[in-house]
Amino acid sequence: MKQTDIGAPDYFHKVVDCQWACPAHTPVPEYIRLIAAGRYDDAYMVNWHSNVFPGILGRTCDRPCEPACRRGRVEDHNQDKPEPVAICRLKRVAADNKDVAGVKAQMPKPAAAKNGKKIACIGAGPASLTVARDLAPLGYQVTVFDQDPRAGGMIWSQIPRFRLPMEVIDEEVGYVLDLGVEFKGGVKVDSMKKLLSESWDAIFVGSGAPRGRDLDIPGRKEAAKNIHIGIDWLSSVSFGHTDKIGKRVIVLGGGNTAMDCCRSSKRLGGEDVKVIVRSGYDEMKASPWEKEDAQHEGIPILNYLVPKIFEHSNGKLTGMTFEKVKAVRDDKGRRSLVPTGEPDQRFECDDVLIAVGQENAFPWIERDCGIEFDNSGMPVVDKTTMQSTAKNIFFGGDSAFGPKNIIWAVAHGHDAAISIDKLLHGEDLKERPSPIVNLSSQKMGIHEWSYDNAISPDERYVVPWKDKKITLKNIKVEVELGFDPMTGFKEAQRCLNCDVQTVFADKLCIECDACVDICPMDCITFTQNGEEAELRTRLTAPAKNATQDLYVSGPLKTGKIMAKDEDVCLHCGLCAERCPTGAWDMQKFLLDLTHAGHGCRTPHKKAA
């Protein structure tokens, strides 16, 4: 194998698995250390710089970072369920304990002067707000349009208040609007051609996936009064238009929207609420914790049932009939659902909420305005630049590639803002800015480091809940209480500081094997070089996770090389403490993605 080039920006970035998995590439260990130190304002701002909505995401994020967390891989494998660090809920610790005045003082100020360029953002969801957050301080005149009266998009219209209080939304959306962004609420944009005639320099479409899929089976029309599309019903609840539901409720679908629907129903009068899904439990798209939360509130989830009929009498819904199915895979591993032959199952109900998926709806975009659409009705969008086939029109969030989650929308917004800034400065959008990287030694003495390198043995802490007797009676009462500062500190101590890297200087190594002897994970090996697949099998502890790189040194004095398995390294620093020659050092790797502005532009380019 070739010697590892640790100067490549993405090498150690990939070793910080949580940051690599986060679409916005938030420097997770950095803000967790700040939380442990009680520096909540600074921890909040590290988050805000990357993901824009720390308090919102600290409650609602789909947590792509947590499955990637190394803690879940290196804990005692005898545990039934090794748990990652509660990264998402630690984000909330920073948000809940920050000083508002303290973070406002660190935020960018509205531009002293406008640069003459006008940007329209359609939809006031997380993607558009991120574009506005990045561009407004640069002097762009950013106007955000939304048909709803307040900004936030699906953040406020579809996420129930018992998961996300309105004051958290208003605060963090307000931080963006306070940057000099003009918000036009209650304004529905109904024609792209009309928008194009208004001399905007660039247009960003972040209108989400506003249409819920329906279910066309017998009885749908006849019983329509008591059959509701899930996302529309949730919006009606948020607006205050809906405040009750029947006692017997069936929720169809296995995603997070279905979980919000069933839990909301429980609070609005539903006594017998059940979720019915055509797939298996493990195949449901809902996050595992969302399913667990619903079940904790006494809501059963019934699987492998395909809806056949909405039953009705005199125009009133009375129940539903389902066909029992099972999952079968063919010789190529393709899965299909086939009837089991068992009798159909019938459930009585007063209301049904359909949450079987969401679709994009672009009736307001004329098909002859220069934007190409694919066969599924989605705009053709470059996944790197977020640019459509019309050069000054960009898409992001659910409107670009279909329903995902808030953190993906934020990432799209950052990318689109870079593209808009480069476009309006006459630059090639494909030339993306390199991240800012920094490696700094953490050595404070022979055996001292500037970070706490002790490995906490604690298991993951559980976020406390308010009593169900209270939360199930009021849809606006937040269920999760969040970690208090002491529990937040203890959970933060579980982080392995994966951004503090073991950096090896082969010229200083005397091959004494002291580091090998002391490594608690047996992840360091001195051996003959070889092809990667074969070399992985010869390490002291075979490196089986091929998705994680090996750290390979240059040739040593004996002709051997040092190979370290990054997959299970604890970043404990014992190798560096034990090394008699200083060949090992612990160096903090900080990666800061460049956002829109001077840092993302090519020097000596003139504005368009």
Coordinates of C-alpha atoms in Angstrom, one line a residue:
M1 CA 0.0 0.0 0.0
K2 CA 1.0 3.6 -0.6
Q3 CA 1.9 5.8 2.4
T4 CA -1.2 7.6 3.7
D5 CA -1.3 11.3 2.6
I6 CA -2.6 12.9 5.8
G7 CA -2.4 16.2 4.1
A8 CA -5.4 15.3 2.0
P9 CA -8.4 17.2 3.5
D10 CA -10.8 14.3 3.4
Y11 CA -8.5 11.7 4.9
F12 CA -9.0 12.6 8.6
H13 CA -12.4 13.9 7.8
K14 CA -13.5 10.4 7.0
V15 CA -12.0 9.2 10.3
V16 CA -14.3 11.6 12.1
D17 CA -17.2 9.3 11.1
C18 CA -20.0 11.4 12.6
Q19 CA -18.9 14.6 10.7
W20 CA -18.5 12.6 7.5
A21 CA -22.0 11.2 7.9
C22 CA -23.6 14.5 8.6
P23 CA -24.9 16.1 5.3
A24 CA -23.9 19.5 6.6
H25 CA -20.5 18.1 8.0
T26 CA -21.0 19.6 11.4
P27 CA -17.7 19.2 13.5
V28 CA -19.4 17.0 16.1
P29 CA -16.5 16.2 18.5
E30 CA -15.6 19.9 18.6
Y31 CA -18.9 21.1 19.9
I32 CA -19.3 18.1 22.2
R33 CA -16.0 19.0 23.9
L34 CA -17.3 22.6 24.3
I35 CA -20.5 21.3 25.9
A36 CA -18.4 19.2 28.4
A37 CA -16.5 22.4 29.2
G38 CA -19.7 24.3 29.8
R39 CA -19.1 26.6 26.8
Y40 CA -22.6 26.4 25.5
D41 CA -22.6 29.6 23.5
D42 CA -19.5 28.4 21.6
A43 CA -20.9 24.9 21.1
Y44 CA -24.1 26.5 19.7
M45 CA -22.2 28.7 17.3
V46 CA -20.2 25.7 16.0
N47 CA -23.5 24.1 15.2
W48 CA -25.1 27.2 13.8
H49 CA -22.3 27.8 11.4
S50 CA -22.9 24.4 9.9
N51 CA -26.5 23.3 10.4
V52 CA -28.2 26.7 11.0
F53 CA -30.9 25.2 13.4
P54 CA -29.3 23.6 16.4
G55 CA -32.3 23.8 18.7
I56 CA -34.7 22.5 16.0
L57 CA -32.3 19.7 14.9
G58 CA -31.5 18.9 18.5
R59 CA -35.1 17.7 18.7
T60 CA -36.0 16.5 15.3
C61 CA -32.9 15.5 13.3
D62 CA -32.9 12.0 11.7
R63 CA -29.4 11.6 13.2
P64 CA -27.4 10.2 10.3
C65 CA -24.4 10.9 12.4
E66 CA -25.3 8.4 15.2
P67 CA -25.2 5.1 13.2
A68 CA -21.7 6.3 12.1
C69 CA -20.5 7.0 15.6
R70 CA -17.4 4.9 16.5
R71 CA -18.6 4.5 20.0
G72 CA -21.2 2.1 18.8
R73 CA -18.5 0.0 17.2
V74 CA -15.9 -0.1 19.9
E75 CA -18.1 -0.7 23.0
D76 CA -18.1 -4.2 24.5
H77 CA -19.5 -6.3 21.7
N78 CA -21.1 -8.6 24.2
Q79 CA -23.6 -5.9 24.8
D80 CA -27.0 -6.6 23.2
K81 CA -27.1 -3.1 21.7
P82 CA -23.9 -1.0 21.8
E83 CA -25.1 2.6 21.7
P84 CA -23.5 5.6 19.9
V85 CA -23.1 9.0 21.6
A86 CA -26.4 10.9 21.9
I87 CA -25.1 13.4 19.4
C88 CA -28.5 14.8 18.4
R89 CA -29.6 15.4 22.0
L90 CA -26.3 17.0 22.9
K91 CA -27.0 19.5 20.2
R92 CA -30.1 20.4 22.2
V93 CA -28.0 20.7 25.4
A94 CA -26.1 23.5 23.7
A95 CA -29.3 25.2 22.5
D96 CA -31.1 24.9 25.8
N97 CA -28.2 26.2 27.9
K98 CA -26.8 29.0 25.7
D99 CA -27.1 32.7 26.4
V100 CA -29.2 34.3 23.7
A101 CA -27.4 37.6 23.9
G102 CA -24.1 35.7 23.9
V103 CA -24.8 33.9 20.6
K104 CA -26.4 36.9 19.0
A105 CA -23.1 38.8 19.6
Q106 CA -21.2 36.2 17.7
M107 CA -23.6 36.1 14.7
P108 CA -22.9 38.0 11.5
K109 CA -24.6 41.4 11.2
P110 CA -26.8 42.5 8.3
A111 CA -24.8 43.8 5.4
A112 CA -24.0 47.5 5.7
A113 CA -24.7 47.9 2.0
K114 CA -26.5 45.8 -0.6
N115 CA -24.5 44.6 -3.6
G116 CA -27.4 45.2 -6.1
K117 CA -28.2 41.5 -6.6
K118 CA -31.7 40.3 -5.9
I119 CA -32.4 36.6 -4.9
A120 CA -35.9 35.1 -4.6
C121 CA -36.4 32.0 -2.4
I122 CA -39.7 30.2 -2.9
G123 CA -40.8 28.4 0.3
A124 CA -39.6 29.4 3.8
G125 CA -38.4 26.0 4.8
P126 CA -34.9 25.0 6.0
A127 CA -33.3 25.0 2.5
S128 CA -34.5 28.5 1.6
L129 CA -33.6 29.8 5.0
T130 CA -30.1 28.4 4.7
V131 CA -29.6 30.1 1.4
A132 CA -30.9 33.4 2.9
R133 CA -28.6 32.9 6.0
D134 CA -25.5 32.5 3.8
L135 CA -26.2 35.2 1.2
A136 CA -27.8 38.1 3.1
P137 CA -24.7 39.0 5.1
L138 CA -22.8 39.2 1.8
G139 CA -25.0 42.1 0.6
Y140 CA -27.6 40.2 -1.4
Q141 CA -31.1 41.4 -1.3
V142 CA -32.9 38.1 -0.3
T143 CA -36.7 37.8 -0.4
V144 CA -38.3 34.6 0.9
F145 CA -41.9 33.9 -0.2
D146 CA -44.2 31.4 1.5
Q147 CA -48.0 30.8 1.2
D148 CA -48.1 30.3 5.0
P149 CA -48.1 33.4 7.3
R150 CA -44.9 32.5 9.1
A151 CA -41.5 31.2 8.1
G152 CA -40.3 27.7 8.8
G153 CA -42.0 25.6 6.2
M154 CA -42.6 22.0 7.3
I155 CA -40.6 22.7 10.4
W156 CA -43.6 24.4 11.9
S157 CA -46.5 23.2 9.8
Q158 CA -45.9 19.4 9.9
I159 CA -43.8 18.7 13.0
P160 CA -46.1 18.6 16.1
R161 CA -45.6 21.0 19.0
F162 CA -45.1 18.1 21.4
R163 CA -41.8 17.4 19.6
L164 CA -40.8 20.9 18.7
P165 CA -42.1 24.0 20.6
M166 CA -43.1 27.0 18.5
E167 CA -40.8 29.3 20.6
V168 CA -37.7 27.3 19.4
I169 CA -38.8 27.6 15.8
D170 CA -39.5 31.3 16.1
E171 CA -36.1 31.9 17.8
E172 CA -34.0 30.1 15.2
V173 CA -35.9 31.2 12.2
G174 CA -35.7 34.7 13.6
Y175 CA -31.9 34.6 13.7
V176 CA -32.0 34.2 9.9
L177 CA -34.6 36.8 9.2
D178 CA -32.7 39.3 11.4
L179 CA -29.8 39.2 9.0
G180 CA -31.8 41.6 6.7
V181 CA -33.9 38.9 4.9
E182 CA -37.3 40.1 3.7
F183 CA -40.0 37.6 4.4
K184 CA -43.3 37.7 2.4
G185 CA -45.7 35.4 4.2
G186 CA -49.2 34.6 3.0
V187 CA -47.9 35.1 -0.6
K188 CA -48.5 32.1 -3.0
V189 CA -46.2 32.1 -6.0
D190 CA -48.3 30.6 -8.8
S191 CA -46.2 31.2 -11.9
M192 CA -42.5 30.7 -12.5
K193 CA -42.8 32.8 -15.8
K194 CA -44.2 35.7 -13.8
L195 CA -41.3 35.4 -11.3
L196 CA -38.8 35.3 -14.2
S197 CA -40.3 38.6 -15.5
E198 CA -39.5 40.3 -12.2
S199 CA -35.8 40.7 -12.8
W200 CA -34.5 38.4 -10.1
D201 CA -30.8 37.7 -10.5
A202 CA -31.3 34.1 -9.2
I203 CA -34.2 32.1 -7.9
F204 CA -34.0 29.3 -5.4
V205 CA -36.9 26.8 -5.1
G206 CA -37.2 25.3 -1.7
S207 CA -41.0 24.5 -1.7
G208 CA -40.7 21.0 -0.3
A209 CA -42.8 18.0 -1.2
P210 CA -46.2 19.5 -0.3
R211 CA -48.5 16.8 -1.6
G212 CA -49.2 13.6 0.3
R213 CA -49.9 10.5 -1.6
D214 CA -53.5 9.2 -1.6
L215 CA -54.8 5.7 -1.6
D216 CA -57.2 4.8 -4.4
I217 CA -59.1 1.7 -3.1
P218 CA -62.9 1.0 -2.9
G219 CA -64.7 3.3 -0.5
R220 CA -62.3 6.2 -0.7
K221 CA -64.7 8.6 -2.3
E222 CA -67.8 7.5 -0.4
A223 CA -66.1 7.8 3.0
A224 CA -64.0 10.8 2.1
K225 CA -65.2 13.0 5.0
N226 CA -63.3 10.9 7.6
I227 CA -60.3 10.0 5.5
H228 CA -57.4 12.6 5.6
I229 CA -54.1 13.0 4.0
G230 CA -51.5 12.9 6.8
I231 CA -49.4 15.9 6.0
D232 CA -52.4 18.1 5.3
W233 CA -54.0 17.0 8.5
L234 CA -50.9 17.8 10.5
S235 CA -50.8 21.2 8.9
S236 CA -54.4 21.8 9.8
V237 CA -53.6 20.8 13.4
S238 CA -50.6 23.3 13.5
F239 CA -52.8 26.1 12.1
G240 CA -55.4 25.3 14.8
H241 CA -58.1 24.4 12.3
T242 CA -58.3 20.9 13.6
D243 CA -58.5 20.2 17.3
K244 CA -60.2 16.8 17.5
I245 CA -60.5 13.4 15.9
G246 CA -62.6 10.3 16.3
K247 CA -62.0 7.8 19.1
R248 CA -61.0 5.0 16.8
V249 CA -58.2 6.0 14.4
I250 CA -56.2 4.1 11.9
V251 CA -52.9 5.6 10.6
L252 CA -51.7 4.1 7.3
G253 CA -48.0 4.2 6.6
G254 CA -44.6 3.5 8.2
G255 CA -42.7 6.7 8.0
N256 CA -42.1 9.6 10.5
T257 CA -45.2 11.4 9.2
A258 CA -47.2 8.4 10.3
M259 CA -45.7 8.5 13.7
D260 CA -46.5 12.1 14.1
C261 CA -50.1 11.5 12.9
C262 CA -50.7 8.6 15.4
R263 CA -49.2 10.5 18.4
S264 CA -51.1 13.6 17.5
S265 CA -54.3 11.6 17.2
K266 CA -53.7 10.2 20.7
R267 CA -53.7 13.8 22.0
L268 CA -56.8 15.0 20.1
G269 CA -59.3 12.4 21.3
G270 CA -58.1 9.2 19.8
E271 CA -58.5 6.4 22.3
D272 CA -58.0 3.4 20.0
V273 CA -55.1 4.5 17.7
K274 CA -53.2 2.0 15.7
V275 CA -50.6 2.2 12.9
I276 CA -51.1 -0.3 10.0
V277 CA -48.2 -0.9 7.6
R278 CA -47.9 -3.1 4.5
S279 CA -44.2 -3.8 5.2
G280 CA -42.3 -5.5 8.1
Y281 CA -41.5 -3.5 11.2
D282 CA -37.7 -3.4 10.4
E283 CA -38.5 -2.1 6.9
M284 CA -40.5 0.8 8.0
K285 CA -39.0 4.2 7.0
A286 CA -39.7 5.8 10.4
S287 CA -36.6 6.3 12.6
P288 CA -36.3 3.6 15.2
W289 CA -36.8 6.1 18.1
E290 CA -39.9 7.4 16.4
K291 CA -41.4 3.9 16.4
E292 CA -40.4 3.4 20.0
D293 CA -41.9 6.7 21.1
A294 CA -45.2 5.8 19.5
Q295 CA -45.3 2.4 21.2
H296 CA -44.3 4.0 24.5
E297 CA -47.5 6.0 24.3
G298 CA -49.5 2.8 23.8
I299 CA -49.9 2.9 20.0
P300 CA -49.6 -0.6 18.4
I301 CA -47.9 -1.1 15.0
L302 CA -49.4 -3.8 12.9
N303 CA -47.3 -5.1 10.0
Y304 CA -47.8 -6.9 6.7
L305 CA -51.3 -5.8 6.2
V306 CA -52.3 -4.3 2.8
P307 CA -55.4 -2.1 2.7
K308 CA -58.2 -3.4 0.5
I309 CA -61.4 -1.5 1.3
F310 CA -62.6 1.6 3.2
E311 CA -65.9 0.4 4.6
H312 CA -68.8 2.8 5.0
S313 CA -72.4 3.1 5.7
N314 CA -74.6 6.0 4.6
G315 CA -71.5 8.1 3.7
K316 CA -69.9 7.4 7.1
L317 CA -66.6 5.5 7.5
T318 CA -67.1 2.4 9.6
G319 CA -63.9 0.4 9.2
M320 CA -61.2 -1.0 7.0
T321 CA -60.4 -4.4 5.5
F322 CA -56.8 -5.6 5.0
E323 CA -55.1 -8.5 3.3
K324 CA -52.4 -10.3 5.2
V325 CA -49.2 -10.7 3.3
K326 CA -45.6 -11.9 3.8
A327 CA -42.3 -10.9 2.4
V328 CA -40.7 -13.3 -0.1
R329 CA -37.4 -13.0 -2.0
D330 CA -36.6 -14.5 -5.3
D331 CA -33.3 -16.1 -6.3
K332 CA -31.9 -12.7 -7.0
G333 CA -32.8 -11.4 -3.6
R334 CA -35.6 -9.1 -4.8
R335 CA -38.4 -8.7 -2.3
S336 CA -42.1 -8.9 -3.0
L337 CA -45.2 -9.1 -0.8
V338 CA -47.4 -12.1 -1.4
P339 CA -50.8 -13.0 0.2
T340 CA -50.5 -15.6 3.0
G341 CA -54.0 -17.0 2.2
E342 CA -55.2 -16.1 5.7
P343 CA -58.6 -14.5 6.1
D344 CA -58.8 -10.8 5.6
Q345 CA -58.5 -8.7 8.8
R346 CA -61.1 -6.0 9.6
F347 CA -60.7 -3.1 12.0
E348 CA -63.4 -0.6 13.0
C349 CA -62.5 3.0 12.9
D350 CA -64.0 6.6 12.9
D351 CA -61.1 8.3 11.0
V352 CA -58.2 7.2 8.8
L353 CA -55.0 9.2 8.3
I354 CA -53.1 8.3 5.1
A355 CA -49.3 8.8 5.5
V356 CA -48.0 6.5 2.8
G357 CA -45.5 9.0 1.3
Q358 CA -45.1 12.5 -0.1
E359 CA -44.9 13.8 -3.7
N360 CA -43.6 16.9 -5.3
A361 CA -46.0 19.3 -6.8
F362 CA -44.9 21.9 -9.3
P363 CA -48.2 23.1 -11.0
W364 CA -46.8 26.6 -10.8
I365 CA -43.8 25.9 -12.9
E366 CA -44.7 26.1 -16.5
R367 CA -43.0 23.4 -18.6
D368 CA -41.8 25.8 -21.2
C369 CA -39.8 28.2 -18.9
G370 CA -36.5 26.5 -19.4
I371 CA -36.5 24.0 -16.5
E372 CA -36.4 20.3 -17.6
F373 CA -38.3 17.7 -15.7
D374 CA -37.7 13.9 -15.6
N375 CA -40.2 11.2 -16.2
S376 CA -41.3 11.2 -12.5
G377 CA -42.1 14.9 -12.6
M378 CA -38.9 16.0 -10.7
P379 CA -36.7 18.9 -11.9
V380 CA -33.4 17.9 -13.4
V381 CA -30.9 19.2 -10.8
D382 CA -27.2 18.9 -10.6
K383 CA -26.4 17.2 -7.3
T384 CA -23.3 19.2 -6.7
T385 CA -24.3 22.7 -7.7
M386 CA -28.1 22.4 -7.1
Q387 CA -28.5 24.2 -10.5
S388 CA -31.4 23.3 -12.8
T389 CA -31.3 23.4 -16.6
A390 CA -32.2 27.1 -16.3
K391 CA -28.8 28.6 -15.2
N392 CA -30.2 31.1 -12.7
I393 CA -32.7 28.7 -11.1
F394 CA -31.7 26.4 -8.3
F395 CA -33.5 23.8 -6.2
G396 CA -32.9 22.3 -2.8
G397 CA -34.5 20.3 0.0
D398 CA -37.4 18.0 -0.8
S399 CA -38.2 19.9 -3.9
A400 CA -34.9 18.9 -5.5
F401 CA -34.7 15.1 -4.9
G402 CA -37.8 14.2 -3.0
P403 CA -38.5 13.9 0.7
K404 CA -35.5 13.5 3.1
N405 CA -35.0 15.5 6.3
I406 CA -34.1 18.9 7.6
I407 CA -30.3 18.4 7.7
W408 CA -30.2 17.4 4.0
A409 CA -32.2 20.5 3.2
V410 CA -29.6 22.6 5.1
A411 CA -26.8 21.0 3.2
H412 CA -28.6 21.7 -0.1
G413 CA -29.0 25.3 0.9
H414 CA -25.3 25.8 1.6
D415 CA -24.4 24.2 -1.8
A416 CA -27.0 26.4 -3.6
A417 CA -25.8 29.6 -1.9
I418 CA -22.2 28.8 -3.0
S419 CA -23.4 28.3 -6.6
I420 CA -25.5 31.5 -6.6
D421 CA -22.6 33.5 -5.3
K422 CA -20.2 32.0 -7.9
L423 CA -22.8 32.4 -10.7
L424 CA -23.2 36.1 -10.0
H425 CA -19.5 36.6 -9.9
G426 CA -19.0 35.0 -13.3
E427 CA -17.4 31.8 -12.1
D428 CA -17.6 28.1 -12.9
L429 CA -20.0 26.5 -10.6
K430 CA -18.3 23.2 -10.9
E431 CA -15.2 24.5 -9.2
R432 CA -16.2 24.0 -5.6
P433 CA -14.2 25.5 -2.7
S434 CA -11.9 23.4 -0.7
P435 CA -12.5 23.1 3.0
I436 CA -10.3 24.8 5.5
V437 CA -8.4 22.2 7.4
N438 CA -6.1 22.5 10.4
L439 CA -3.9 20.0 12.3
S440 CA -2.7 21.2 15.7
S441 CA -0.8 19.2 18.4
Q442 CA -2.6 18.7 21.6
K443 CA 0.5 18.1 23.6
M444 CA 0.9 20.0 26.9
G445 CA 3.5 17.9 28.5
I446 CA 5.0 14.4 28.3
H447 CA 1.8 12.7 29.4
E448 CA -0.7 15.6 29.2
W449 CA -3.1 16.6 26.5
S450 CA -5.3 19.6 26.0
Y451 CA -8.4 17.4 25.7
D452 CA -9.8 14.8 28.1
N453 CA -8.6 11.6 26.7
A454 CA -10.0 9.3 29.4
I455 CA -12.5 6.8 27.9
S456 CA -15.8 6.9 29.9
P457 CA -17.3 3.4 30.5
D458 CA -20.8 4.8 30.9
E459 CA -23.6 3.5 28.8
R460 CA -25.7 6.0 26.8
Y461 CA -27.9 8.1 29.0
V462 CA -31.7 8.2 28.4
V463 CA -33.4 11.5 27.8
P464 CA -36.1 12.0 30.4
W465 CA -39.8 12.4 29.4
K466 CA -42.5 14.4 31.0
D467 CA -45.3 12.3 32.5
K468 CA -47.6 10.8 29.9
K469 CA -50.6 11.8 32.1
I470 CA -49.7 15.3 31.2
T471 CA -48.4 15.1 27.6
L472 CA -51.2 13.0 26.2
K473 CA -53.7 15.6 27.3
N474 CA -52.1 18.6 25.6
I475 CA -50.7 18.5 22.1
K476 CA -48.5 21.5 22.8
V477 CA -46.7 20.1 25.8
E478 CA -43.2 19.0 24.8
V479 CA -42.6 15.3 25.6
E480 CA -38.8 15.2 25.9
L481 CA -37.3 17.2 28.7
G482 CA -33.7 17.1 27.3
F483 CA -30.5 16.5 29.3
D484 CA -29.8 18.7 32.3
P485 CA -26.3 20.2 32.3
M486 CA -24.8 17.4 34.5
T487 CA -26.3 14.6 32.4
G488 CA -25.2 16.4 29.3
F489 CA -21.7 16.5 30.6
K490 CA -21.7 12.8 31.4
E491 CA -23.0 12.0 27.9
A492 CA -20.5 14.3 26.3
Q493 CA -17.7 12.4 28.1
R494 CA -18.7 9.2 26.1
C495 CA -17.4 10.9 22.9
L496 CA -14.1 9.4 21.8
N497 CA -12.8 12.7 20.4
C498 CA -12.4 11.1 16.9
D499 CA -11.2 14.4 15.5
V500 CA -8.0 14.3 17.7
Q501 CA -5.9 12.1 15.5
T502 CA -2.9 9.8 16.0
V503 CA -0.3 11.3 13.7
F504 CA 2.8 9.1 13.1
A505 CA 6.3 10.3 12.1
D506 CA 8.1 7.3 10.6
K507 CA 11.5 9.0 10.8
L508 CA 11.3 9.1 14.6
C509 CA 10.2 5.5 15.0
I510 CA 12.7 2.9 16.5
E511 CA 10.2 0.0 16.1
C512 CA 10.3 -0.8 19.8
D513 CA 6.6 -1.9 19.7
A514 CA 5.8 0.0 22.9
C515 CA 2.7 1.5 21.2
V516 CA 1.6 -2.0 20.1
D517 CA 1.9 -3.3 23.6
I518 CA -0.2 -0.5 25.2
C519 CA -2.9 -0.1 22.5
P520 CA -6.2 -1.3 24.1
M521 CA -7.7 -2.1 20.8
D522 CA -4.7 -3.9 19.1
C523 CA -5.1 -1.5 16.1
I524 CA -1.4 -0.8 15.6
T525 CA 0.8 -3.3 13.7
F526 CA 4.3 -3.3 12.4
T527 CA 4.6 -5.6 9.4
Q528 CA 5.7 -6.1 5.8
N529 CA 3.8 -4.0 3.3
G530 CA 1.4 -5.7 0.9
E531 CA -1.8 -5.3 -1.1
E532 CA -4.6 -3.8 1.0
A533 CA -6.9 -6.8 1.1
E534 CA -4.1 -9.2 2.1
L535 CA -2.5 -6.7 4.5
R536 CA -5.8 -6.2 6.4
T537 CA -5.8 -9.9 7.3
R538 CA -2.2 -9.7 8.8
L539 CA -2.9 -7.0 11.3
T540 CA -2.8 -7.8 15.0
A541 CA -6.6 -7.4 14.9
P542 CA -7.7 -8.0 11.4
A543 CA -9.3 -4.9 9.8
K544 CA -12.6 -6.2 8.5
N545 CA -14.4 -2.9 7.8
A546 CA -13.1 -2.1 4.3
T547 CA -15.1 1.2 4.2
Q548 CA -12.7 2.6 6.8
D549 CA -9.1 3.4 5.6
L550 CA -5.9 2.0 7.0
Y551 CA -3.3 4.5 8.2
V552 CA -0.1 3.4 6.5
S553 CA 3.4 4.8 7.2
G554 CA 6.3 5.1 4.9
P555 CA 9.1 2.4 5.1
L556 CA 10.8 2.2 8.5
K557 CA 14.4 1.3 9.1
T558 CA 13.8 -2.4 9.0
G559 CA 11.8 -2.1 5.8
K560 CA 8.5 -2.7 7.6
I561 CA 5.6 -0.3 7.7
M562 CA 3.3 0.8 10.5
A563 CA -0.4 0.0 9.7
K564 CA -3.2 1.3 12.0
D565 CA -6.8 0.3 11.7
E566 CA -8.7 3.6 12.0
D567 CA -12.0 1.7 12.4
V568 CA -11.6 0.8 16.1
C569 CA -9.1 3.4 17.3
L570 CA -10.2 5.0 20.6
H571 CA -8.1 8.2 20.1
C572 CA -7.0 7.6 23.7
G573 CA -3.5 8.9 23.2
L574 CA -1.8 6.0 25.0
C575 CA 0.4 5.3 22.0
A576 CA 1.7 8.8 22.1
E577 CA 2.2 8.8 25.8
R578 CA 4.1 5.5 25.7
C579 CA 6.3 6.3 22.6
P580 CA 9.9 7.1 23.8
T581 CA 10.8 9.1 20.7
G582 CA 7.7 11.1 20.1
A583 CA 7.0 9.3 16.8
W584 CA 3.3 9.4 17.8
D585 CA 1.5 12.7 18.4
M586 CA -2.2 13.6 19.1
Q587 CA -3.3 16.4 16.7
K588 CA -6.7 17.9 16.5
F589 CA -8.1 17.9 13.0
L590 CA -10.6 20.7 12.4
L591 CA -12.4 20.8 9.0
D592 CA -14.4 23.9 8.3
L593 CA -16.5 23.8 5.1
T594 CA -16.3 27.0 3.1
H595 CA -19.7 28.7 2.6
A596 CA -20.7 31.3 0.2
G597 CA -18.5 34.4 0.0
H598 CA -14.9 35.3 -0.8
G599 CA -13.6 32.0 0.3
C600 CA -15.5 30.1 -2.3
R601 CA -14.6 32.3 -5.2
T602 CA -11.6 31.9 -7.6
P603 CA -9.2 34.9 -7.2
H604 CA -9.2 37.6 -9.9
K605 CA -12.7 36.8 -11.3
K606 CA -14.9 39.8 -12.1
A607 CA -18.6 39.9 -11.1
A608 CA -21.2 39.2 -13.8

